XYZ file of C-alpha atoms in Angstrom:
669
model
C 133.393 -109.896 12.365
C 130.275 -107.746 11.198
C 127.533 -110.292 11.290
C 126.229 -110.877 7.401
C 122.970 -110.084 6.204
C 120.053 -112.643 7.200
C 117.627 -114.317 4.293
C 114.506 -116.171 4.581
C 113.137 -118.067 1.535
C 110.548 -120.507 1.315
C 108.279 -123.200 -1.047
C 104.730 -123.716 -0.614
C 104.303 -127.033 1.889
C 103.157 -130.018 -1.077
C 100.091 -131.848 -0.851
C 101.781 -135.310 -0.722
C 98.261 -137.016 -1.972
C 100.168 -138.470 -4.416
C 103.807 -138.674 -6.188
C 105.540 -135.269 -7.046
C 106.075 -134.060 -10.532
C 108.616 -131.742 -12.099
C 106.048 -129.173 -11.369
C 106.488 -129.153 -8.032
C 110.510 -129.706 -8.845
C 110.509 -126.405 -10.874
C 109.369 -124.368 -7.616
C 112.106 -125.943 -5.284
C 114.747 -125.859 -7.485
C 114.022 -122.241 -8.486
C 113.865 -121.791 -4.625
C 117.346 -124.229 -4.051
C 119.051 -121.606 -6.871
C 117.383 -118.379 -5.030
C 118.997 -119.391 -2.160
C 122.785 -121.331 -3.188
C 123.231 -117.798 -4.811
C 122.523 -115.827 -1.676
C 124.817 -117.820 0.311
C 127.254 -117.231 -2.860
C 126.128 -114.260 -2.355
C 127.527 -114.241 1.756
C 123.564 -114.365 3.102
C 122.700 -116.110 5.571
C 120.580 -118.454 4.201
C 117.203 -119.980 5.863
C 115.507 -121.873 3.475
C 112.294 -123.341 4.477
C 110.056 -126.141 2.139
C 107.650 -129.411 3.440
C 104.762 -131.384 3.280
C 101.883 -129.520 4.805
C 99.582 -133.379 5.921
C 96.223 -132.499 7.410
C 93.178 -132.690 5.828
C 89.817 -134.594 4.047
C 91.961 -135.616 1.621
C 94.297 -137.296 3.147
C 91.748 -138.507 5.349
C 90.589 -140.255 2.578
C 93.732 -141.366 0.552
C 94.707 -143.503 3.981
C 90.908 -144.805 3.941
C 91.323 -146.099 0.649
C 94.324 -147.951 1.024
C 94.213 -149.997 4.670
C 96.091 -146.719 6.482
C 96.236 -144.269 9.673
C 96.085 -140.964 8.617
C 100.296 -141.450 9.964
C 101.671 -144.457 8.864
C 100.557 -142.858 5.224
C 101.866 -139.429 5.287
C 105.666 -140.521 7.233
C 106.286 -142.747 3.632
C 104.811 -139.661 1.732
C 106.852 -137.089 3.482
C 110.248 -139.797 3.733
C 109.186 -139.890 -0.523
C 108.906 -136.423 -0.929
C 112.744 -136.029 0.961
C 114.866 -138.184 -1.432
C 112.330 -137.264 -4.335
C 115.086 -133.568 -2.472
C 117.755 -135.467 -1.846
C 117.579 -136.757 -5.584
C 117.830 -132.823 -6.476
C 120.470 -131.885 -3.969
C 117.785 -128.926 -2.186
C 119.454 -127.176 -0.231
C 116.611 -126.266 2.077
C 117.714 -126.030 6.297
C 114.137 -128.165 7.633
C 112.036 -130.023 6.595
C 108.953 -128.961 8.382
C 105.501 -131.628 8.050
C 102.604 -129.961 10.017
C 102.050 -133.262 12.008
C 104.636 -131.565 13.706
C 104.525 -131.554 17.509
C 105.634 -127.996 18.572
C 103.599 -127.514 14.749
C 100.198 -127.713 16.182
C 100.815 -126.292 19.480
C 101.752 -123.523 18.127
C 98.290 -123.642 15.421
C 96.733 -124.297 18.531
C 98.272 -121.154 20.290
C 97.029 -118.732 16.943
C 93.557 -120.180 16.506
C 93.355 -119.409 19.989
C 94.375 -115.612 20.227
C 92.172 -115.130 17.049
C 89.316 -116.482 18.965
C 89.922 -114.475 21.666
C 90.335 -110.807 20.072
C 87.110 -111.834 18.704
C 88.843 -111.700 14.398
C 87.553 -115.857 14.996
C 84.129 -116.825 15.665
C 81.226 -119.989 15.403
C 79.406 -119.229 12.990
C 77.183 -121.922 10.450
C 78.663 -122.823 7.157
C 76.389 -123.915 4.053
C 78.618 -124.359 1.037
C 79.488 -125.813 -2.048
C 83.111 -127.610 -1.273
C 85.405 -129.435 -3.555
C 87.372 -131.933 -1.631
C 90.010 -131.731 -4.236
C 91.024 -128.634 -3.531
C 90.032 -128.473 0.009
C 87.479 -124.512 -0.471
C 84.553 -123.714 -0.284
C 82.429 -121.848 -3.642
C 80.101 -120.432 -3.554
C 77.145 -121.179 -6.804
C 78.158 -118.436 -8.401
C 82.007 -119.213 -8.330
C 80.866 -123.229 -9.982
C 82.378 -123.714 -13.181
C 79.930 -125.944 -14.151
C 76.035 -126.488 -12.021
C 73.987 -129.680 -12.501
C 70.171 -129.032 -11.284
C 67.414 -131.552 -10.224
C 64.471 -131.463 -13.065
C 62.755 -128.813 -10.905
C 65.287 -126.363 -10.968
C 67.645 -127.077 -8.386
C 71.204 -127.383 -7.950
C 72.301 -130.569 -6.686
C 75.860 -130.299 -7.689
C 78.476 -129.098 -9.950
C 82.252 -128.719 -10.763
C 84.301 -126.295 -9.106
C 87.019 -124.056 -11.738
C 89.937 -126.544 -10.743
C 87.350 -128.979 -12.883
C 86.733 -131.279 -9.690
C 83.667 -132.058 -8.344
C 81.690 -130.385 -5.632
C 79.456 -131.475 -2.844
C 77.132 -129.742 -0.238
C 78.343 -128.672 3.022
C 75.953 -127.882 6.246
C 77.942 -127.765 9.356
C 78.840 -125.142 11.891
C 82.413 -123.550 11.701
C 84.989 -121.156 13.087
C 85.035 -118.134 10.327
C 87.580 -115.507 10.065
C 86.185 -111.693 9.579
C 88.396 -111.126 6.489
C 86.216 -108.448 5.808
C 87.470 -106.004 8.772
C 91.006 -106.113 7.009
C 89.914 -105.544 3.219
C 90.909 -101.783 3.454
C 93.896 -102.202 5.746
C 95.422 -105.013 3.240
C 94.049 -102.996 -0.347
C 96.237 -99.351 1.485
C 99.136 -102.381 2.252
C 98.986 -103.112 -1.403
C 99.559 -99.681 -2.641
C 102.171 -98.782 0.037
C 104.510 -101.914 -0.582
C 104.031 -102.807 -4.523
C 107.003 -104.956 -4.183
C 105.042 -107.313 -2.380
C 103.466 -109.776 -4.787
C 104.605 -110.303 -8.269
C 104.540 -110.370 -10.601
C 102.320 -107.146 -10.433
C 99.481 -109.177 -12.363
C 99.325 -111.011 -9.620
C 98.183 -108.084 -7.543
C 95.916 -106.980 -10.089
C 93.762 -109.981 -10.697
C 93.649 -110.263 -6.226
C 92.357 -106.437 -5.893
C 90.084 -106.731 -8.991
C 88.442 -110.430 -8.323
C 88.224 -110.397 -5.013
C 88.854 -107.799 -2.700
C 87.132 -105.086 -5.056
C 83.808 -106.819 -5.436
C 83.701 -108.094 -1.253
C 86.061 -110.564 1.373
C 83.440 -113.361 2.574
C 84.846 -114.462 6.088
C 86.789 -117.930 5.209
C 85.779 -120.489 7.289
C 88.644 -121.689 9.253
C 87.554 -125.353 11.142
C 85.768 -128.219 10.385
C 83.812 -130.562 11.870
C 82.656 -133.745 8.888
C 86.606 -135.177 9.641
C 88.686 -135.593 12.138
C 92.424 -135.708 10.259
C 93.596 -132.224 11.502
C 94.681 -130.441 14.533
C 91.389 -129.955 16.778
C 90.769 -126.305 18.002
C 91.326 -126.232 21.914
C 88.726 -125.620 23.255
C 86.111 -127.479 21.285
C 87.457 -130.128 19.788
C 84.686 -131.583 17.655
C 86.558 -128.815 15.115
C 89.821 -129.259 13.728
C 91.856 -126.158 12.263
C 91.154 -126.060 8.543
C 94.054 -126.261 6.250
C 94.456 -122.556 5.624
C 95.541 -121.655 9.033
C 96.786 -124.360 9.364
C 99.453 -125.051 6.224
C 99.739 -121.156 6.007
C 101.481 -120.833 9.539
C 104.646 -122.956 9.142
C 106.380 -120.008 7.772
C 105.981 -118.879 11.075
C 106.113 -121.578 13.516
C 109.115 -124.134 11.691
C 110.704 -120.568 13.403
C 109.510 -121.576 16.211
C 106.993 -118.428 16.787
C 104.601 -119.112 19.629
C 107.527 -121.634 21.396
C 109.132 -120.796 24.341
C 112.698 -120.515 21.744
C 112.036 -117.628 19.408
C 115.105 -116.578 18.095
C 114.547 -118.248 14.323
C 112.143 -115.880 14.441
C 113.707 -113.237 16.146
C 116.334 -113.912 13.416
C 114.985 -114.296 10.132
C 111.476 -113.426 9.341
C 110.028 -111.485 8.267
C 110.056 -113.656 4.662
C 112.256 -112.047 2.362
C 110.790 -114.464 -0.253
C 107.087 -116.705 -0.467
C 107.709 -118.228 -3.385
C 104.308 -120.113 -4.205
C 102.506 -121.611 -7.691
C 99.522 -118.752 -9.590
C 96.761 -121.434 -8.283
C 97.600 -120.278 -4.455
C 98.354 -117.056 -5.093
C 95.518 -115.782 -3.234
C 95.642 -117.944 0.206
C 99.438 -116.913 0.236
C 98.284 -112.771 -0.464
C 95.062 -112.185 0.693
C 94.212 -114.687 3.665
C 98.478 -114.740 5.047
C 98.772 -111.227 5.140
C 94.967 -110.862 7.016
C 95.810 -113.565 9.412
C 99.051 -112.025 9.938
C 97.809 -108.567 10.602
C 95.399 -110.582 13.622
C 98.282 -111.884 15.044
C 100.320 -108.017 14.940
C 103.306 -109.567 13.074
C 105.030 -108.164 10.343
C 104.333 -108.924 6.768
C 107.078 -111.108 4.202
C 108.710 -108.182 2.068
C 107.703 -110.370 -1.477
C 104.990 -113.239 -2.359
C 106.252 -114.051 -5.273
C 104.017 -116.699 -8.243
C 105.533 -117.667 -10.346
C 103.623 -119.854 -13.339
C 102.803 -123.556 -14.484
C 104.681 -125.223 -16.260
C 103.006 -127.156 -18.985
C 102.262 -129.718 -21.781
C 101.570 -129.665 -24.716
C 97.596 -130.740 -23.710
C 97.612 -128.725 -20.909
C 98.707 -129.652 -17.022
C 100.036 -132.354 -16.427
C 97.752 -135.534 -15.459
C 98.496 -139.135 -14.792
C 95.696 -140.126 -16.169
C 96.431 -137.704 -19.620
C 99.833 -139.727 -19.633
C 101.578 -136.943 -19.858
C 102.601 -136.733 -16.443
C 106.979 -136.506 -16.105
C 109.204 -137.565 -13.176
C 112.311 -135.680 -12.446
C 113.508 -139.222 -11.422
C 113.844 -140.472 -14.764
C 115.468 -137.803 -15.764
C 118.047 -137.515 -13.114
C 119.194 -140.735 -13.527
C 119.596 -140.882 -17.800
C 120.368 -136.834 -17.717
C 121.723 -136.421 -14.985
C 120.439 -133.863 -12.571
C 122.176 -130.653 -13.776
C 120.538 -131.210 -17.251
C 117.169 -131.938 -15.316
C 117.922 -127.997 -12.915
C 119.172 -126.327 -16.114
C 116.245 -126.915 -18.514
C 113.270 -125.841 -16.046
C 115.201 -123.295 -15.606
C 115.998 -121.780 -18.784
C 112.788 -123.023 -20.823
C 110.766 -121.357 -18.675
C 109.882 -117.460 -18.275
C 109.943 -117.098 -14.577
C 106.483 -115.690 -13.752
C 105.256 -116.778 -17.239
C 103.932 -120.347 -17.927
C 105.867 -122.490 -19.638
C 105.860 -125.853 -21.808
C 107.988 -129.071 -21.480
C 108.903 -130.918 -24.608
C 110.273 -133.995 -24.757
C 111.631 -132.214 -27.618
C 112.519 -129.390 -25.894
C 114.190 -131.095 -23.386
C 116.440 -133.238 -25.311
C 117.744 -130.572 -28.135
C 118.593 -128.158 -24.673
C 120.713 -130.718 -23.409
C 121.828 -131.591 -26.657
C 122.852 -127.667 -28.252
C 123.545 -126.205 -25.191
C 125.384 -128.540 -22.738
C 126.646 -130.466 -25.304
C 127.398 -129.052 -28.124
C 128.043 -125.189 -26.471
C 129.336 -125.943 -23.323
C 130.855 -129.548 -23.401
C 132.517 -128.342 -26.482
C 133.936 -125.414 -25.183
C 135.582 -127.478 -22.233
C 136.592 -129.992 -24.006
C 138.095 -127.984 -27.215
C 140.340 -125.617 -24.124
C 141.526 -128.140 -22.482
C 142.880 -129.959 -25.855
C 144.121 -127.248 -26.816
C 146.122 -125.900 -23.723
C 147.391 -129.337 -23.456
C 148.956 -129.330 -27.403
C 150.134 -126.266 -27.860
C 151.064 -125.275 -23.961
C 152.035 -128.661 -22.385
C 149.090 -128.509 -20.136
C 149.597 -125.289 -18.004
C 147.577 -122.587 -18.023
C 149.502 -119.458 -19.016
C 149.517 -115.888 -17.698
C 146.828 -113.564 -17.894
C 147.284 -110.406 -20.409
C 145.040 -108.508 -22.274
C 145.049 -106.959 -25.353
C 146.987 -109.395 -26.700
C 145.129 -110.280 -29.787
C 142.809 -108.342 -31.585
C 139.890 -110.120 -30.262
C 140.647 -109.968 -26.549
C 139.101 -106.872 -25.619
C 135.541 -107.540 -26.920
C 135.272 -111.115 -25.012
C 136.627 -109.585 -21.313
C 133.759 -106.759 -22.407
C 131.480 -109.696 -22.824
C 132.362 -111.251 -19.539
C 131.887 -108.198 -17.606
C 128.467 -107.438 -19.445
C 127.984 -111.098 -18.549
C 128.202 -110.546 -14.828
C 126.558 -107.020 -14.219
C 123.143 -108.058 -16.055
C 123.500 -112.045 -14.636
C 123.521 -110.351 -10.582
C 120.027 -108.076 -11.998
C 118.803 -110.673 -13.047
C 119.137 -113.287 -10.160
C 118.216 -110.473 -7.443
C 115.406 -110.923 -9.487
C 114.894 -114.174 -9.684
C 114.237 -113.817 -13.353
C 116.719 -117.155 -14.323
C 115.914 -117.837 -17.477
C 117.105 -114.285 -18.044
C 120.939 -114.825 -16.508
C 121.088 -118.807 -17.950
C 120.765 -116.500 -21.277
C 123.385 -114.383 -19.951
C 125.800 -116.723 -19.143
C 125.356 -119.181 -22.675
C 126.073 -115.224 -23.882
C 129.383 -115.768 -22.805
C 129.550 -119.352 -24.220
C 128.619 -118.089 -27.321
C 131.505 -115.333 -27.365
C 134.329 -117.712 -26.634
C 133.090 -120.095 -29.119
C 132.932 -117.420 -31.804
C 136.859 -116.315 -30.728
C 138.032 -119.744 -31.056
C 136.802 -119.088 -35.056
C 138.151 -115.094 -35.004
C 141.696 -116.450 -33.281
C 142.024 -119.789 -34.748
C 144.549 -120.577 -32.903
C 145.632 -124.192 -34.807
C 146.998 -121.873 -37.530
C 148.482 -119.444 -34.936
C 149.890 -122.560 -32.853
C 152.751 -123.084 -36.312
C 153.694 -120.024 -36.656
C 156.502 -118.890 -33.773
C 156.414 -115.475 -33.749
C 153.325 -116.062 -32.253
C 153.622 -117.717 -29.291
C 152.833 -114.473 -27.425
C 149.134 -114.475 -28.981
C 148.115 -118.466 -28.941
C 149.290 -117.883 -25.132
C 146.144 -115.269 -25.019
C 144.350 -117.217 -26.659
C 144.206 -119.801 -24.091
C 143.721 -118.134 -20.274
C 141.174 -116.482 -22.506
C 139.235 -119.316 -22.711
C 140.199 -120.927 -19.560
C 139.480 -117.594 -18.308
C 135.801 -117.498 -19.772
C 135.288 -121.061 -18.236
C 136.633 -119.725 -15.222
C 133.849 -117.472 -14.987
C 131.064 -118.992 -16.670
C 131.900 -122.055 -13.698
C 131.399 -119.851 -11.025
C 128.111 -118.567 -12.768
C 126.700 -121.239 -13.127
C 127.052 -122.938 -8.329
C 124.018 -121.636 -7.552
C 121.999 -122.776 -10.491
C 123.639 -126.854 -11.650
C 124.958 -127.563 -8.344
C 127.215 -130.663 -10.450
C 128.714 -129.106 -13.123
C 130.920 -126.503 -12.023
C 132.816 -128.971 -9.990
C 133.526 -130.939 -12.941
C 134.997 -128.007 -14.896
C 137.036 -126.496 -12.397
C 138.883 -129.975 -12.169
C 139.560 -130.133 -15.255
C 140.578 -126.363 -15.715
C 143.088 -127.597 -12.432
C 141.188 -125.082 -10.613
C 140.317 -125.784 -6.568
C 136.042 -125.142 -6.336
C 136.685 -123.392 -2.776
C 138.221 -120.649 -3.728
C 136.423 -119.962 -6.636
C 133.641 -116.793 -5.678
C 130.883 -115.105 -6.659
C 131.598 -111.991 -5.150
C 134.090 -109.852 -6.698
C 133.842 -111.819 -9.686
C 136.343 -110.027 -12.372
C 137.835 -111.058 -15.973
C 141.679 -111.559 -15.654
C 142.142 -113.427 -12.273
C 142.913 -116.779 -13.299
C 145.625 -118.828 -11.480
C 148.630 -118.494 -13.372
C 150.878 -122.120 -14.519
C 147.686 -123.476 -13.706
C 147.955 -127.844 -15.059
C 144.422 -127.941 -16.651
C 143.601 -132.508 -16.261
C 145.789 -134.178 -19.364
C 142.591 -136.350 -20.885
C 139.369 -134.182 -20.832
C 135.560 -135.666 -20.671
C 133.018 -134.826 -21.747
C 130.711 -133.308 -18.571
C 127.779 -133.558 -21.408
C 127.624 -136.859 -23.665
C 125.612 -136.127 -27.340
C 122.607 -138.022 -27.212
C 120.926 -139.082 -30.179
C 117.218 -137.425 -30.524
C 115.506 -139.860 -32.352
C 115.906 -142.306 -29.690
C 115.864 -139.967 -26.489
C 112.112 -138.083 -27.596
C 110.914 -141.755 -28.032
C 111.992 -142.816 -24.595
C 110.856 -139.906 -22.713
C 107.479 -140.566 -24.689
C 107.500 -143.934 -23.401
C 108.125 -143.753 -19.698
C 105.227 -140.615 -19.806
C 103.074 -143.628 -21.004
C 104.231 -145.526 -18.803
C 103.294 -143.018 -15.564
C 100.142 -143.341 -17.208
C 99.002 -146.865 -16.151
C 96.445 -148.136 -18.561
C 97.277 -147.379 -22.345
C 93.724 -148.128 -24.007
C 92.478 -145.482 -20.790
C 95.242 -142.752 -22.532
C 93.560 -143.271 -25.711
C 90.515 -142.480 -24.534
C 89.201 -139.001 -25.007
C 86.622 -137.270 -21.816
C 86.217 -133.949 -22.526
C 84.577 -133.302 -19.249
C 87.949 -134.677 -17.654
C 89.942 -131.867 -19.334
C 91.697 -129.248 -16.257
C 91.068 -125.794 -18.680
C 93.932 -123.316 -18.290
C 93.394 -119.508 -18.484
C 95.459 -117.290 -18.132
C 92.216 -115.060 -14.947
C 91.580 -116.426 -12.144
C 88.427 -115.497 -12.596
C 85.735 -117.033 -15.860
C 83.239 -115.470 -17.087
C 79.670 -116.608 -17.774
C 78.259 -117.102 -22.524
C 75.931 -114.044 -21.615
C 78.889 -112.408 -20.455
C 80.826 -113.282 -23.412
C 78.093 -112.488 -25.998
C 77.603 -108.973 -25.407
C 81.397 -108.694 -26.939
C 80.790 -107.449 -30.637
C 84.110 -108.569 -32.490
C 84.417 -107.568 -36.037
C 86.367 -107.921 -39.602
C 87.839 -104.547 -40.533
C 90.564 -103.138 -42.789
C 93.554 -101.214 -42.315
C 93.297 -97.887 -44.465
C 95.972 -96.003 -42.782
C 98.650 -96.988 -39.804
C 101.240 -94.306 -37.800
C 102.348 -93.501 -35.446
C 101.428 -91.551 -32.087
C 103.160 -88.092 -31.413
C 104.947 -88.451 -27.698
C 104.224 -91.565 -26.984
C 106.137 -94.567 -28.341
C 104.051 -97.146 -27.600
C 101.307 -96.243 -29.259
C 99.550 -96.958 -33.357
C 97.605 -94.830 -34.674
C 95.167 -97.176 -36.862
C 92.456 -95.885 -39.565
C 89.524 -98.972 -39.681
C 86.994 -99.515 -42.251
C 85.141 -101.480 -39.873
C 81.892 -101.167 -41.687
C 80.618 -98.239 -40.079
C 79.367 -95.133 -42.096
C 83.124 -94.013 -42.428
C 86.129 -95.196 -40.730
C 87.170 -95.381 -37.465
C 89.833 -94.558 -35.004
C 91.881 -97.094 -32.702
C 94.479 -96.678 -30.881
C 96.645 -99.657 -30.240
C 99.971 -100.520 -27.973
C 102.126 -102.545 -30.303
C 104.350 -99.920 -31.910
C 107.341 -101.897 -30.803
C 106.755 -105.301 -32.792
C 105.603 -103.219 -36.052
C 107.958 -100.662 -36.849
C 107.340 -99.331 -39.888
C 103.592 -99.439 -38.864
C 102.699 -98.586 -43.350
C 103.407 -102.506 -43.619
C 99.577 -102.841 -42.117
C 97.534 -101.127 -44.405
C 95.555 -103.580 -45.832
C 95.922 -105.810 -43.452
C 92.344 -107.034 -42.729
C 91.805 -107.404 -38.125
C 89.366 -108.953 -35.907
C 88.300 -105.642 -33.376
C 86.429 -105.214 -30.206
C 84.010 -103.244 -31.757
C 81.385 -102.044 -29.081
C 83.725 -101.228 -27.147
C 82.921 -98.183 -25.082
C 85.514 -94.994 -27.022
C 87.712 -93.486 -25.069
C 90.418 -91.136 -25.485
C 94.799 -91.472 -25.195
C 96.870 -89.030 -25.751
C 94.219 -86.908 -26.763
C 92.981 -88.993 -29.693
C 90.241 -90.337 -29.746
C 89.711 -95.030 -29.567
C 87.003 -96.565 -30.971
C 87.550 -99.722 -29.856
C 90.152 -102.425 -29.814
C 92.339 -104.763 -31.876
C 93.126 -108.287 -31.294
C 96.298 -109.602 -30.726
C 97.837 -112.827 -29.421
C 101.422 -112.592 -26.749
C 103.060 -115.727 -26.355
C 105.312 -115.965 -22.441
C 108.192 -114.959 -23.785
C 106.430 -111.530 -24.924
C 106.242 -111.528 -29.071
C 103.131 -110.157 -29.563
C 101.558 -110.503 -32.807
C 97.608 -109.003 -34.817
C 95.513 -111.327 -34.868
C 94.506 -111.824 -39.505
C 90.673 -111.907 -39.550
C 89.832 -114.552 -42.655
C 90.517 -111.682 -46.203
C 87.838 -112.463 -48.467
C 85.377 -111.519 -45.592
C 83.438 -108.095 -46.214
C 84.885 -105.487 -43.594
C 82.290 -104.958 -40.686
C 81.868 -108.793 -40.460
C 80.527 -109.978 -37.708
C 82.617 -113.060 -36.556
C 80.870 -114.937 -33.596
């Protein structure tokens, strides 16, 4: 028997300085869906998750609670494991950076890098954020505090957390030595960083400006892994934490068989806020160790609330245990992977969550199962008829839809596009519901001569549900088994590989009386319940109504902030569309003729053609343009500026309207 192809997937290791919320759960459930999918497709999967337990923030937190750091992280690690059990996470190993084997391997890694000259001893002086565990230069700070003489005395990191001046002896990693090699690797392996926009951010914001050497040890706290020959230094977070992906497999130990078997990782999934560390520091470290790089780093977006990132002080944090306890595990797993376009930011609202459970799960899927089981009992004595195709005029379209859905589902799952995969499954659910309305089995049942058609309708519905349940297995861990049970099927025999429509075992007996797998919700009551639970998590309700803008965590899709004087260089103007037409030979470009208050009309080319199929609809529209953008040629045509538009996470785009009453050429300030 041939050996299975291996597949190694990792989550980031979570920092246990507080209780994990649904944002952390989102990453872990997404990885779990990939791991389950690959197992069902015949791969030998190794799925790693865990916790990052060292650092000053942990030491400080433990001190505040009056316990030893080890005691604190022991409890937090147990809580994380309990949560992953609640979410049915099928990990193969849970690593803790306080594990002895990990500490020993990290010391060996540090010693080797030091011996070969990639790490050297120096002195660091700079601004340090304890919350971010990151150093910043003065120019990188989002806000700078100065004394009366103009001297910098503090500030805030881009995250909004306070920084303090740190001056200490430190070991440094020669990042700059590997910059060209890393850039070459990016170019040779375009699939390495996904989505591609993350790669562009890394190149433009960090590599091209010049990589600075990285401080990799600290002396101002002791909760960490000591440097072997200089124990007053502890190994700083990025060598300690990032190494977990290989130390978990036995790298640097007497038994590295798992490392030899599974490395390099197929997918390392991280939140976009730590893409830099995983796509710059991590690959450079591996290059220095002469270890192959992972095949793909996937930087997903954030799960946000309507008012930005989750924050306990805002009263907008949602904990997964509450949702699972009230609505069931699969409602949460479905929602997180359906509502958030993977790679982009998504927004959680109680209204959307409750509506998804009601309409998608209870109405569409649950009702389809209930009706099908009830009709098979009523019209066929509880036994599923033998499959036959093309009996009714609607059979072919349903079976063709199912075949197309299976193909597109596999494409989406291989790309980790879970929302698309689920959308495809629901295309089949919707088509099956429509099929009931088209065939009207209650009418067919009144005519004995229509018995073959009635039987065909029943088997087509049962087969559609079998396909749906099989496809759902990586994402929803309880629902497929419930569907199989009501259809009378053995879940262990339901294979994802080689899935075809028309293979439902004939004469299978469905359950005598089906039960709703997702009870309908009273939407208003459930929205109120979730909002109440969110508020309870915030603690003092008086604090919730207070608003301090300095506490707001600003959300931006671009990592690099600009200063006011940079933005002030941009000249925005009101312009009126005089004419608009497609650019010949360019599917995406529209050619705009604009009155922007210049001595003659100007021309701008914009790639919005797919959103405006009839360009003439834009004539007369007042738009906002960047008027002082350097002109450039596109498809042989001059483009004298840029038209501003807004684009949603789902890819919807609209050109921004300028105030209609403002004269052409008016400055927007």
